[in-house]
Tab-separated table of C-alpha atoms in Angstrom:
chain	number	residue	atom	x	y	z
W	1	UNK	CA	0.000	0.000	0.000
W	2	UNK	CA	2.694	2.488	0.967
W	3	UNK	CA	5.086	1.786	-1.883
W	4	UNK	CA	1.875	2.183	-4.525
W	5	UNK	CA	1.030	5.871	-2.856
W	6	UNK	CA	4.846	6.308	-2.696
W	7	UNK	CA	4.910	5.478	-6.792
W	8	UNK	CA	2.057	7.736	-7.378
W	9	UNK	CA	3.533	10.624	-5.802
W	10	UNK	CA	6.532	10.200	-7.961
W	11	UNK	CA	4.873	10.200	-11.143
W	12	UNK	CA	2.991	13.458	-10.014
W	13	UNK	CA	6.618	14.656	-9.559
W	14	UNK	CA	7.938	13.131	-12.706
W	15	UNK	CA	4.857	14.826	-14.466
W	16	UNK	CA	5.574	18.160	-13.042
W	17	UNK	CA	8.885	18.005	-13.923
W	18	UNK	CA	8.622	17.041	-17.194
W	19	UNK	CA	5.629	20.331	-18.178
W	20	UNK	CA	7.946	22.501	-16.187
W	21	UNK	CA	10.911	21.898	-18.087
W	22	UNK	CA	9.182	21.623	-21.460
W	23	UNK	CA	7.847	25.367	-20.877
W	24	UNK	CA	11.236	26.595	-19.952
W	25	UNK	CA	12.849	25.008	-23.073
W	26	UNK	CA	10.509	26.206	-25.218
W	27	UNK	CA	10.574	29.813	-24.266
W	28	UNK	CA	14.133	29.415	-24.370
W	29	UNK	CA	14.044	28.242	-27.408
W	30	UNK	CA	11.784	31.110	-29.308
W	31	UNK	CA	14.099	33.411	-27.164
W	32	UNK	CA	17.314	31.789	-29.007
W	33	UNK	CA	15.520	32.514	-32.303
W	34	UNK	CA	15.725	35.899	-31.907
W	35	UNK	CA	19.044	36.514	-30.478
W	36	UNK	CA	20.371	34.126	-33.739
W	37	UNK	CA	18.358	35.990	-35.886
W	38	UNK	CA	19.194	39.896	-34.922
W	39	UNK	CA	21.888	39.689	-32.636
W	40	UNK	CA	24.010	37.381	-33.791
W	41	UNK	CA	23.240	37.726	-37.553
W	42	UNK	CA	22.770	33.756	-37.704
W	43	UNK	CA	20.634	33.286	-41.152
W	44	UNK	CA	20.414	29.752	-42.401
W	45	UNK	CA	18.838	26.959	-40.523
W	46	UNK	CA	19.880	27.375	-36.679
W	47	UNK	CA	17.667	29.895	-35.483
W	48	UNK	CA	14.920	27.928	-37.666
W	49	UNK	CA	15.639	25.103	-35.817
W	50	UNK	CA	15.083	27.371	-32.213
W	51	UNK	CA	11.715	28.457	-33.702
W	52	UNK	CA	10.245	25.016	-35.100
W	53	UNK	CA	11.436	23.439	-31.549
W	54	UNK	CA	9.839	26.610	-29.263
W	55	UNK	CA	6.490	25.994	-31.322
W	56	UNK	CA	6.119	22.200	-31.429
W	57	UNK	CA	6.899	21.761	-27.879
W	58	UNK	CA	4.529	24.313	-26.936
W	59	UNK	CA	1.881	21.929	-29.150
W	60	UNK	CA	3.379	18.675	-27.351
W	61	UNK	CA	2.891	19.732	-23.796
W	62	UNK	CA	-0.507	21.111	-24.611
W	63	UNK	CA	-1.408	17.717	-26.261
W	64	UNK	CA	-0.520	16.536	-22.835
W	65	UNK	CA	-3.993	17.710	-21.566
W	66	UNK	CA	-5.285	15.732	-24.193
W	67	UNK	CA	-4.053	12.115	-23.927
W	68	UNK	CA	-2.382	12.336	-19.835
W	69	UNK	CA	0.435	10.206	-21.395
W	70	UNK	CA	3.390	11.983	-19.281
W	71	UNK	CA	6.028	9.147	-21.341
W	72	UNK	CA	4.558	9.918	-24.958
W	73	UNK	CA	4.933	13.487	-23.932
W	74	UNK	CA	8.116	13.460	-22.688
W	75	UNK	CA	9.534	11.015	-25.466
W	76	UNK	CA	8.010	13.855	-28.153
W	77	UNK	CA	10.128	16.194	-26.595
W	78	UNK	CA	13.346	13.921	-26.117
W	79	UNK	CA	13.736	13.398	-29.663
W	80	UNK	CA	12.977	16.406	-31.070
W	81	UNK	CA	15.255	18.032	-28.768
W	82	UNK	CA	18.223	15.469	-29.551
W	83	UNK	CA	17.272	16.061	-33.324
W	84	UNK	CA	17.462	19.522	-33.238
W	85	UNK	CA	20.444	19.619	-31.258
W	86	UNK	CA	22.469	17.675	-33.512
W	87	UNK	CA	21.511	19.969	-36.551
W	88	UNK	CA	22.079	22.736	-33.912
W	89	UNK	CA	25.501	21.331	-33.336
W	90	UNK	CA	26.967	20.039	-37.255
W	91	UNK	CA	25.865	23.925	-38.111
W	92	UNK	CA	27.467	25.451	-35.532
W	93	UNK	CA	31.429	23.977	-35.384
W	94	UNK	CA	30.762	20.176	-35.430
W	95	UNK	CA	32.440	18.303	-32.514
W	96	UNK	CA	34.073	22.163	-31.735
W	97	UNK	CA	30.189	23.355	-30.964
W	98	UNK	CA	29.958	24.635	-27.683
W	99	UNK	CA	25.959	23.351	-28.124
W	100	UNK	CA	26.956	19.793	-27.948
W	101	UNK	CA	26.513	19.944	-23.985
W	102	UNK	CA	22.822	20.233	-25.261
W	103	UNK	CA	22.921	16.763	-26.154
W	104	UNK	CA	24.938	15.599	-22.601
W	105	UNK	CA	21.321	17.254	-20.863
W	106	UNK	CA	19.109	14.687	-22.605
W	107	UNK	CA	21.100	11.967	-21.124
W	108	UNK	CA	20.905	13.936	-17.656
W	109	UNK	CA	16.744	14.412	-18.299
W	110	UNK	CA	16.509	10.419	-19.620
W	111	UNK	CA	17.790	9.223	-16.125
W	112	UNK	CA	15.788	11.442	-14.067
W	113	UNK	CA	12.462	10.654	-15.740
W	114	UNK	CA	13.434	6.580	-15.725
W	115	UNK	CA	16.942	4.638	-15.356
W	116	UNK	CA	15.548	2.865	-18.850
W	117	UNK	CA	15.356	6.124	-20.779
W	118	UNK	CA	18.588	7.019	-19.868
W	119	UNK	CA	20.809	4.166	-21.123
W	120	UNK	CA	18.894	4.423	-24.286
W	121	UNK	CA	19.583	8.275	-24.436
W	122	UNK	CA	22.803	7.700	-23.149
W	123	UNK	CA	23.703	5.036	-26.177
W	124	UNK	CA	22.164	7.398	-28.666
W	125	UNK	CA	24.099	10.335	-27.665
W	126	UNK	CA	27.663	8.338	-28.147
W	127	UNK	CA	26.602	7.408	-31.465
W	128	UNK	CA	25.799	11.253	-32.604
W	129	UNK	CA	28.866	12.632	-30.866
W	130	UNK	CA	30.894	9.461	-33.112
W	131	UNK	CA	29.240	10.579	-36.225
W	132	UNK	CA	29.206	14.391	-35.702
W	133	UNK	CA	32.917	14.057	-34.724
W	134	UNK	CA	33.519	11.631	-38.011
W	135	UNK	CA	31.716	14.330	-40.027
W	136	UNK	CA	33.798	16.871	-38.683
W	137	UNK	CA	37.158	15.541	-39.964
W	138	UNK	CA	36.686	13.868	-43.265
W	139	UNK	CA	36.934	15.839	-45.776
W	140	UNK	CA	33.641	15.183	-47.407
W	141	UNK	CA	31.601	17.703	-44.767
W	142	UNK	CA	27.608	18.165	-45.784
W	143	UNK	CA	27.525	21.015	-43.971
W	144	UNK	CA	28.745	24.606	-43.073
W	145	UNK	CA	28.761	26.722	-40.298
W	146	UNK	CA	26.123	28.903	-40.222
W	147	UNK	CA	27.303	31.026	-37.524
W	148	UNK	CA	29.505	34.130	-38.650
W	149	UNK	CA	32.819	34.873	-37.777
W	150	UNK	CA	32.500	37.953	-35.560
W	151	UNK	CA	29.380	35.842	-33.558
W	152	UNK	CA	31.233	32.934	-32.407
W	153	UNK	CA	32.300	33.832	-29.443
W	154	UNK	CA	29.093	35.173	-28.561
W	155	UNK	CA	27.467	32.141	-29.773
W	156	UNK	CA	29.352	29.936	-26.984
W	157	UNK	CA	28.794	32.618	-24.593
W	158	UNK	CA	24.820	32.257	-25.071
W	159	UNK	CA	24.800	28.347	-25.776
W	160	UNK	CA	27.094	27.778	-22.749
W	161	UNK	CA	24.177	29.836	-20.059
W	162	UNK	CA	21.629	27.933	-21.922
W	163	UNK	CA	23.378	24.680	-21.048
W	164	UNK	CA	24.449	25.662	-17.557
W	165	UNK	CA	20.884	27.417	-16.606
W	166	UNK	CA	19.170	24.318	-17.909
W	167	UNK	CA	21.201	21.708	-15.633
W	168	UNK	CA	20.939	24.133	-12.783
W	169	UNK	CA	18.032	26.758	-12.870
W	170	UNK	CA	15.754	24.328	-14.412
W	171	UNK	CA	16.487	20.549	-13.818
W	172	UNK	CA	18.513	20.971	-10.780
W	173	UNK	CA	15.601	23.125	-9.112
W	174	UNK	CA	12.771	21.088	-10.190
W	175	UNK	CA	14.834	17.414	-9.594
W	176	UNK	CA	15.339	19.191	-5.757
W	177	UNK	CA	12.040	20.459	-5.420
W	178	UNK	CA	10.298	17.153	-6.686
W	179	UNK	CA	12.891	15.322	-4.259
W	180	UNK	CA	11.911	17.010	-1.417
W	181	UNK	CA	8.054	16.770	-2.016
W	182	UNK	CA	8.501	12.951	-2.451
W	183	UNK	CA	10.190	12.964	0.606
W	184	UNK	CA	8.147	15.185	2.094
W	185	UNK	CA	4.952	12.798	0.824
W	186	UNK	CA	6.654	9.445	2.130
W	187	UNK	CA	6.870	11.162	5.485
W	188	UNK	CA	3.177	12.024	5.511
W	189	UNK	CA	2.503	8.776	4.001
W	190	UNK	CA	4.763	6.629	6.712
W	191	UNK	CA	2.648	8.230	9.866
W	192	UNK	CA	-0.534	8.027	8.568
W	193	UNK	CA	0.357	4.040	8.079
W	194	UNK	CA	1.903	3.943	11.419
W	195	UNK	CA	-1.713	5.560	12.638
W	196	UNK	CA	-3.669	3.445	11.043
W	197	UNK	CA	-1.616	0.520	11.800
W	198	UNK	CA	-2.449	1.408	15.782
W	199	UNK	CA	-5.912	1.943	15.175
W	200	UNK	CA	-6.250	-1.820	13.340
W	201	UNK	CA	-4.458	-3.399	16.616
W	202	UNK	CA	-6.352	-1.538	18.503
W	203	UNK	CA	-9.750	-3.232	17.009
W	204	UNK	CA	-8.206	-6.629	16.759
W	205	UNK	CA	-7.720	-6.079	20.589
W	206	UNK	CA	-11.321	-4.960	21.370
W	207	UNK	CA	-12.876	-7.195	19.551
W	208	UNK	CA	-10.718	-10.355	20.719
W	209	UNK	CA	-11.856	-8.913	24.266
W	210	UNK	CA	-15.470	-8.671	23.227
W	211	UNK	CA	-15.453	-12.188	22.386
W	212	UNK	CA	-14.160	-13.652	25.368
W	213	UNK	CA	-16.840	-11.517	26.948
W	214	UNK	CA	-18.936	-13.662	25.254
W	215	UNK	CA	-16.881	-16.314	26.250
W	216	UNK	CA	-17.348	-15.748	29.791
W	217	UNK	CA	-21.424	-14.939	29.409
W	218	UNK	CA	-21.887	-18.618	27.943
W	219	UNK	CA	-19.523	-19.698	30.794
W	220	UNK	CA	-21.700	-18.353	33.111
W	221	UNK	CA	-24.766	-19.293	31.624
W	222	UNK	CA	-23.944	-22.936	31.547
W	223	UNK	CA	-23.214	-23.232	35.487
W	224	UNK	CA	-27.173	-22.340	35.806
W	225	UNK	CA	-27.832	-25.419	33.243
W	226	UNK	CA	-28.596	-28.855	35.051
W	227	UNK	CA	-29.437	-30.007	31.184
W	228	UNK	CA	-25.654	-32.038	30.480
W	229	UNK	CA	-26.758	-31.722	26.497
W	230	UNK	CA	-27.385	-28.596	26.645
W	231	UNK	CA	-24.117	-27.674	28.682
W	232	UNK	CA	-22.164	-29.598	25.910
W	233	UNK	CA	-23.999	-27.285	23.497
W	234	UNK	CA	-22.967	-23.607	25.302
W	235	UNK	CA	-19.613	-25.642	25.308
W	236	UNK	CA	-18.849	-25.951	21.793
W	237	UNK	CA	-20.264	-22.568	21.107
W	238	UNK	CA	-17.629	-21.346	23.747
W	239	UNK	CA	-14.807	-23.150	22.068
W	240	UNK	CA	-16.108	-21.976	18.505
W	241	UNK	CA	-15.688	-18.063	20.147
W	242	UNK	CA	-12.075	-18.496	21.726
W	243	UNK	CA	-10.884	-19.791	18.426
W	244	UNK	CA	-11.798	-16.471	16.746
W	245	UNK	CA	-10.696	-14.655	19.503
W	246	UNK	CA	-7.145	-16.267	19.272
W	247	UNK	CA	-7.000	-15.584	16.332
W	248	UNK	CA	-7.583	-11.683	16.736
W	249	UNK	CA	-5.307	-12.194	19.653
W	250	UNK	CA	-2.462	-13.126	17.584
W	251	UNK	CA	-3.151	-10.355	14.702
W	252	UNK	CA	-2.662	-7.466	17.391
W	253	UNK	CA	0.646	-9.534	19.054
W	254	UNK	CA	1.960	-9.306	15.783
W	255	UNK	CA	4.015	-6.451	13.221
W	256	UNK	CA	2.189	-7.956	10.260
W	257	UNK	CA	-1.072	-6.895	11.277
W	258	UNK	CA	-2.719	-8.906	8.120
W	259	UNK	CA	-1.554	-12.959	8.705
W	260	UNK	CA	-0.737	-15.065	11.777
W	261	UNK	CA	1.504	-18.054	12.309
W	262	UNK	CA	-0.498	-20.693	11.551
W	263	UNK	CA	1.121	-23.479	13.447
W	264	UNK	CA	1.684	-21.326	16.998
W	265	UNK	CA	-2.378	-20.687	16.114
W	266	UNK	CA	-2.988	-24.492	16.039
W	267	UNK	CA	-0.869	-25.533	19.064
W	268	UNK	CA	-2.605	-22.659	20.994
W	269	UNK	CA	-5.798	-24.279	19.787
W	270	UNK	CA	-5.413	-27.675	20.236
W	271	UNK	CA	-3.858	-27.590	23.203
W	272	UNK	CA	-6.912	-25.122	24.620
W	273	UNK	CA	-9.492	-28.030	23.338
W	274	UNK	CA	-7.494	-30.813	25.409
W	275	UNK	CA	-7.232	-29.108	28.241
W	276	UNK	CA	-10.777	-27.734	28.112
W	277	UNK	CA	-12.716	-31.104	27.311
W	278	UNK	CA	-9.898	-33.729	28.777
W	279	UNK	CA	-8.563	-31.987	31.859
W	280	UNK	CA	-5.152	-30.495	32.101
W	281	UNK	CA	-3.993	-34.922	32.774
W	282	UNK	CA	-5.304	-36.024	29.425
W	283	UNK	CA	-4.007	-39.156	27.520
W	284	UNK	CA	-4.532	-37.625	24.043
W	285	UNK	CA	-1.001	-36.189	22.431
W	286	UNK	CA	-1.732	-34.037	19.443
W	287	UNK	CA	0.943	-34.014	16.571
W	288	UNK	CA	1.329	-31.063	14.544
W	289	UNK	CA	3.111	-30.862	11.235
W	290	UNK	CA	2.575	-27.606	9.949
W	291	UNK	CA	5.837	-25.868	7.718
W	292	UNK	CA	6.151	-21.796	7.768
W	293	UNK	CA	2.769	-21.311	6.762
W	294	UNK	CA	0.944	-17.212	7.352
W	295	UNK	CA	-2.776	-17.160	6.477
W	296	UNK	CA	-4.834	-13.639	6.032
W	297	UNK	CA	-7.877	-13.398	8.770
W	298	UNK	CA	-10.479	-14.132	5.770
W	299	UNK	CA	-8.662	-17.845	6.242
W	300	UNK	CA	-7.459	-18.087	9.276
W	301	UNK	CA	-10.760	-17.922	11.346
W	302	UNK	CA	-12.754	-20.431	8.770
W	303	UNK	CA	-9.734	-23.118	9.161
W	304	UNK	CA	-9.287	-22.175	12.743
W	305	UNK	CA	-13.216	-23.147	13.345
W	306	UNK	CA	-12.933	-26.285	11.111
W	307	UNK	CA	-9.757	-27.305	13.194
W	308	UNK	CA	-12.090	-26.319	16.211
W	309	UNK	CA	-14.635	-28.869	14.813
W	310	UNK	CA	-12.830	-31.863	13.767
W	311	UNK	CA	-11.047	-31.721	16.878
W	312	UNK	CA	-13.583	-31.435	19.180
W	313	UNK	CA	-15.622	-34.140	17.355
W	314	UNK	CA	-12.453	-36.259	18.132
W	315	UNK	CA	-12.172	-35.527	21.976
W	316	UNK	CA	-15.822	-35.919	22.656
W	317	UNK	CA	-16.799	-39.066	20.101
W	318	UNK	CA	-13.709	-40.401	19.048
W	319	UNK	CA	-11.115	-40.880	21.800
W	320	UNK	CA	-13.674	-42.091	24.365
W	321	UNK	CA	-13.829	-41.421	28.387
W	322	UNK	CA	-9.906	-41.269	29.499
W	323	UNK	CA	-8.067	-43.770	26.887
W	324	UNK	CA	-4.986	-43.086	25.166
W	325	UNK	CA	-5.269	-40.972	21.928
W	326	UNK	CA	-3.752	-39.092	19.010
W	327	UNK	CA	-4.270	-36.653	17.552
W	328	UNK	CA	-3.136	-35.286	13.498
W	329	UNK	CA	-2.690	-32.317	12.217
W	330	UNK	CA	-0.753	-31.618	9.337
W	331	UNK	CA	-0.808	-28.368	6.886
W	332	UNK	CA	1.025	-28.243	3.504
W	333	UNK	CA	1.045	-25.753	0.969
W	334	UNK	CA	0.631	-27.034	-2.380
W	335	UNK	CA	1.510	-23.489	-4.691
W	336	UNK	CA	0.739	-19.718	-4.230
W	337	UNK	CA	-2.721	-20.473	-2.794
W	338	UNK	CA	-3.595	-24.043	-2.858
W	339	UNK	CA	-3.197	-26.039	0.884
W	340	UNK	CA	-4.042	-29.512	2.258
W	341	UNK	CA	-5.269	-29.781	6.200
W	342	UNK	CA	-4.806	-33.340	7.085
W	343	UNK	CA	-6.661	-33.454	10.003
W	344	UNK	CA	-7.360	-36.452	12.234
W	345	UNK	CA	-7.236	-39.397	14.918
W	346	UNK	CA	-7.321	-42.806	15.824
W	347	UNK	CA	-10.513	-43.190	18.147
W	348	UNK	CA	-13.290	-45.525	17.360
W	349	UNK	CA	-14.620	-43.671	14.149
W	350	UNK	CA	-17.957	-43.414	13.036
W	351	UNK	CA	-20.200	-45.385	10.143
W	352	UNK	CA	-19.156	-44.211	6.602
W	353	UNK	CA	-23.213	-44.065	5.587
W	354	UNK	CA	-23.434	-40.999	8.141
W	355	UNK	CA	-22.296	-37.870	6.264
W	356	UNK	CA	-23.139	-33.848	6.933
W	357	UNK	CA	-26.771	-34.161	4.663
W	358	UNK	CA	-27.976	-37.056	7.045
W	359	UNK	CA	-26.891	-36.222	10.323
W	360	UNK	CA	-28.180	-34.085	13.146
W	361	UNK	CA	-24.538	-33.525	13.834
W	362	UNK	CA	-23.809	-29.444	13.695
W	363	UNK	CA	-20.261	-30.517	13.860
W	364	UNK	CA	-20.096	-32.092	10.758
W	365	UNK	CA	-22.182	-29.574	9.149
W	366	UNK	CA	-19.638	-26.902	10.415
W	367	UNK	CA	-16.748	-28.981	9.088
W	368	UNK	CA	-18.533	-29.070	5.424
W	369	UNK	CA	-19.614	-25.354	5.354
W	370	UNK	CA	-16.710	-24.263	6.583
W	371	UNK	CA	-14.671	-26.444	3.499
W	372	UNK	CA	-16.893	-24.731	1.124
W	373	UNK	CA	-16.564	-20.899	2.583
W	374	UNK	CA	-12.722	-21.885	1.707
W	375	UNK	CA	-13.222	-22.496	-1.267
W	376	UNK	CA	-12.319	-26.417	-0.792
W	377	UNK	CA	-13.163	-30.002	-0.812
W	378	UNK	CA	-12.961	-32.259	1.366
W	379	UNK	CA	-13.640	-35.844	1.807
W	380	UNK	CA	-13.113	-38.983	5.217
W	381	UNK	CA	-9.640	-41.068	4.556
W	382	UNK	CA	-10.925	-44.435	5.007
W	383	UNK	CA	-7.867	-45.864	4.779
W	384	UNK	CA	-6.443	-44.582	8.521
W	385	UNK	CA	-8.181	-45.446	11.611
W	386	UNK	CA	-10.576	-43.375	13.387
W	387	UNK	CA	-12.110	-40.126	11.668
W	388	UNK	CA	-10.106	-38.349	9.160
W	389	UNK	CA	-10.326	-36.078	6.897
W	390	UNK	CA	-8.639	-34.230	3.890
W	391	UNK	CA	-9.356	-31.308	2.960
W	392	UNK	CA	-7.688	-29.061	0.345
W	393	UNK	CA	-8.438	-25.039	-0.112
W	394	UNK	CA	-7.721	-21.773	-1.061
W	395	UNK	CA	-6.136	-18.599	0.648
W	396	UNK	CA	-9.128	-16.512	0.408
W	397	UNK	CA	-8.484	-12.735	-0.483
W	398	UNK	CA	-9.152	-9.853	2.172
W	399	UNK	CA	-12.888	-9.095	2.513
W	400	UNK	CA	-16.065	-8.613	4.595
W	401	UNK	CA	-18.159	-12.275	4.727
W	402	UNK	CA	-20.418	-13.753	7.236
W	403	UNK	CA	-18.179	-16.435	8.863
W	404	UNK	CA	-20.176	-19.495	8.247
């Protein structure tokens, strides 16, 4: 998020710099055309050129208005300028023209707008400054110099400011000035993250405490429940609460306020559910094989309820009364944002002809809402023993969703 506002706020820069620097060389330019023309007594083709460039770079940065194409714009200007400088230059002393710095400036201007445009500048440049210098010692020269004798002097003397006012007055200024608003910008930009950033913990705090408000209201509300069923009930809603709260728990614990840990999430989790329906002296061991795996909130809390479900199911129906137990869960990531949850144990199972459509089970029907909310499949492994499951999914992208 920050380096796309950062990017934007250098191309407002980089657009600004480019108009600004257009105007100045074309007013420059048409300025040129009349110091050539009556002060320097320059009458074939160079002060032409100063004219035709002044003009048509007026039309290409107006043009700008009409297509917003800041590259097209400044690639207009780029060439004509390194045409007309090289004409500028073969008319005016060759590879002894003191307006060949004219063409060093592109190069400068190619590498401030983009690294890219410079090398290509760059090579260009070498190859005119080759052929102007060839030109200027064979003996088979296609052109003249235009400038008179008694205006050379002043010639340099004019084309040298130009040069030396552009670098400094115009793309020095303007390079500082956009500089220092970008930095400026990323400043701004950098607190305002930092704010937000504060505010978002601060919500995944309040709400992690609201839930285990709610945690403690069915906690209380069960102790006034002689009804064991219906105690079991406020039970699993209670354990389906603290797994969203843990996982909003995590999110403000953490720098990256938009994935958790997956596997510290799980073995929080799992070992909350053991303790919680087995007693703190249980005989179930849970093994967890889960590699360097983050998942975004949208995921976390579906998977973390599914986990919540399958393992519960286990504790309660699978490993029965106080036996001995295991527990699997096991968490691959298949490519950018396909995973596989192995998730299992070894207790006494349950009949293959009982699925989520025919049961009374919520459970199950959690487990198989929750696979589809991720986007998944998932399907028993008859071949282990006990209840297992497979499931593969997606990462979902951040949004607002009902949970189940």
């Amino acid at each position: 998020m920050e380096d796309k506002i950062v990017d934007q706020e250098r191309l407002k820069n980089k657009v600004r710099l480019v108009l600004r620097v257009n105007y100045f060389t074309s007013v420059f330019s048409l300025i040129f055309f009349f110091i050539c023309m009556f002060l320097l007594k320059i009458e074939h083709v160079i002060p032409y050129i100063f004219l035709s460039f002044g003009i048509l770079n007026l039309i290409n940065t107006y043009l700008y208005r009409v297509h917003k194409n800041i590259t097209l714009t400044y690639n207009i200007v780029s060439i004509m300028t390194l045409a007309g400088a090289t004409v500028i230059t073969l008319y005016s002393g060759g590879i002894n023209s003191p307006f060949i710095f004219v063409l060093a400036l592109i190069v400068f201007a190619g590498y401030v707008t983009t690294r890219v445009y410079g090398k290509i500048y760059l090579n260009l440049n070498l190859l005119i400054v080759v052929l102007i210098y060839s030109q200027s010692v064979t003996d088979f020269s296609f052109v003249s110099n235009a400038v008179p004798e008694q205006s050379k002097d002043l010639f340099a003397f004019f084309s040298i400011l130009f040069s030396v006012y552009l670098l400094g007055g115009v793309f020095g200024k303007n390079l500082l000035e956009a500089h220092h608003n970008l930095y400026k910008s990323k400043g701004e930009i950098e607190n305002r993250i930092k704010e937000k950033e504060t505010l978002l913990k601060e919500v995944h705090h309040r709400v992690k405490n609201n839930l285990q408000t709610v945690s403690s209201l069915l906690s209380l509300q069960s102790r006034s429940i002689d009804d064991e069923h219906a105690k079991a009930l406020i039970k699993s809603s209670q354990n389906r609460v603290i797994s969203m709260a843990m996982v909003h728990e995590m999110l403000y614990n953490r720098d990256d306020l938009t994935k958790i840990e997956y596997k510290s999430y799980v073995e929080e989790l799992s070992e909350y559910l053991v303790r919680s329906l087995k007693g703190p002296d249980s005989n179930v061991k849970v093994h967890i094989d889960i590699s360097d795996i983050a998942l975004g909130i949208d995921t976390a809390i579906p998977l973390g309820l599914l986990i919540n479900e399958a393992v519960t199911n286990a504790l309660k129906y699978g490993i029965t009364d106080d036996n001995e137990g295991e527990i699997h869960i096991a968490l691959k990531k298949e490519d950018e944002q396909d995973y596989v949850l192995n998730i299992g144990d070894n207790g006494i199972g349950f009949s293959e002809t009982i699925n989520f459509k025919n049961t009374k089970s919520l459970g199950l029907k959690l487990i198989h809402n929750l696979a589809r909310q991720l986007k998944g499949t998932i399907i028993r492994d008859a071949t282990k023993k006990g209840t297992n499951y497979i499931l593969k999914f997606k990462e979902i992208e951040q949004q607002l969703h009902p949970v189940v």
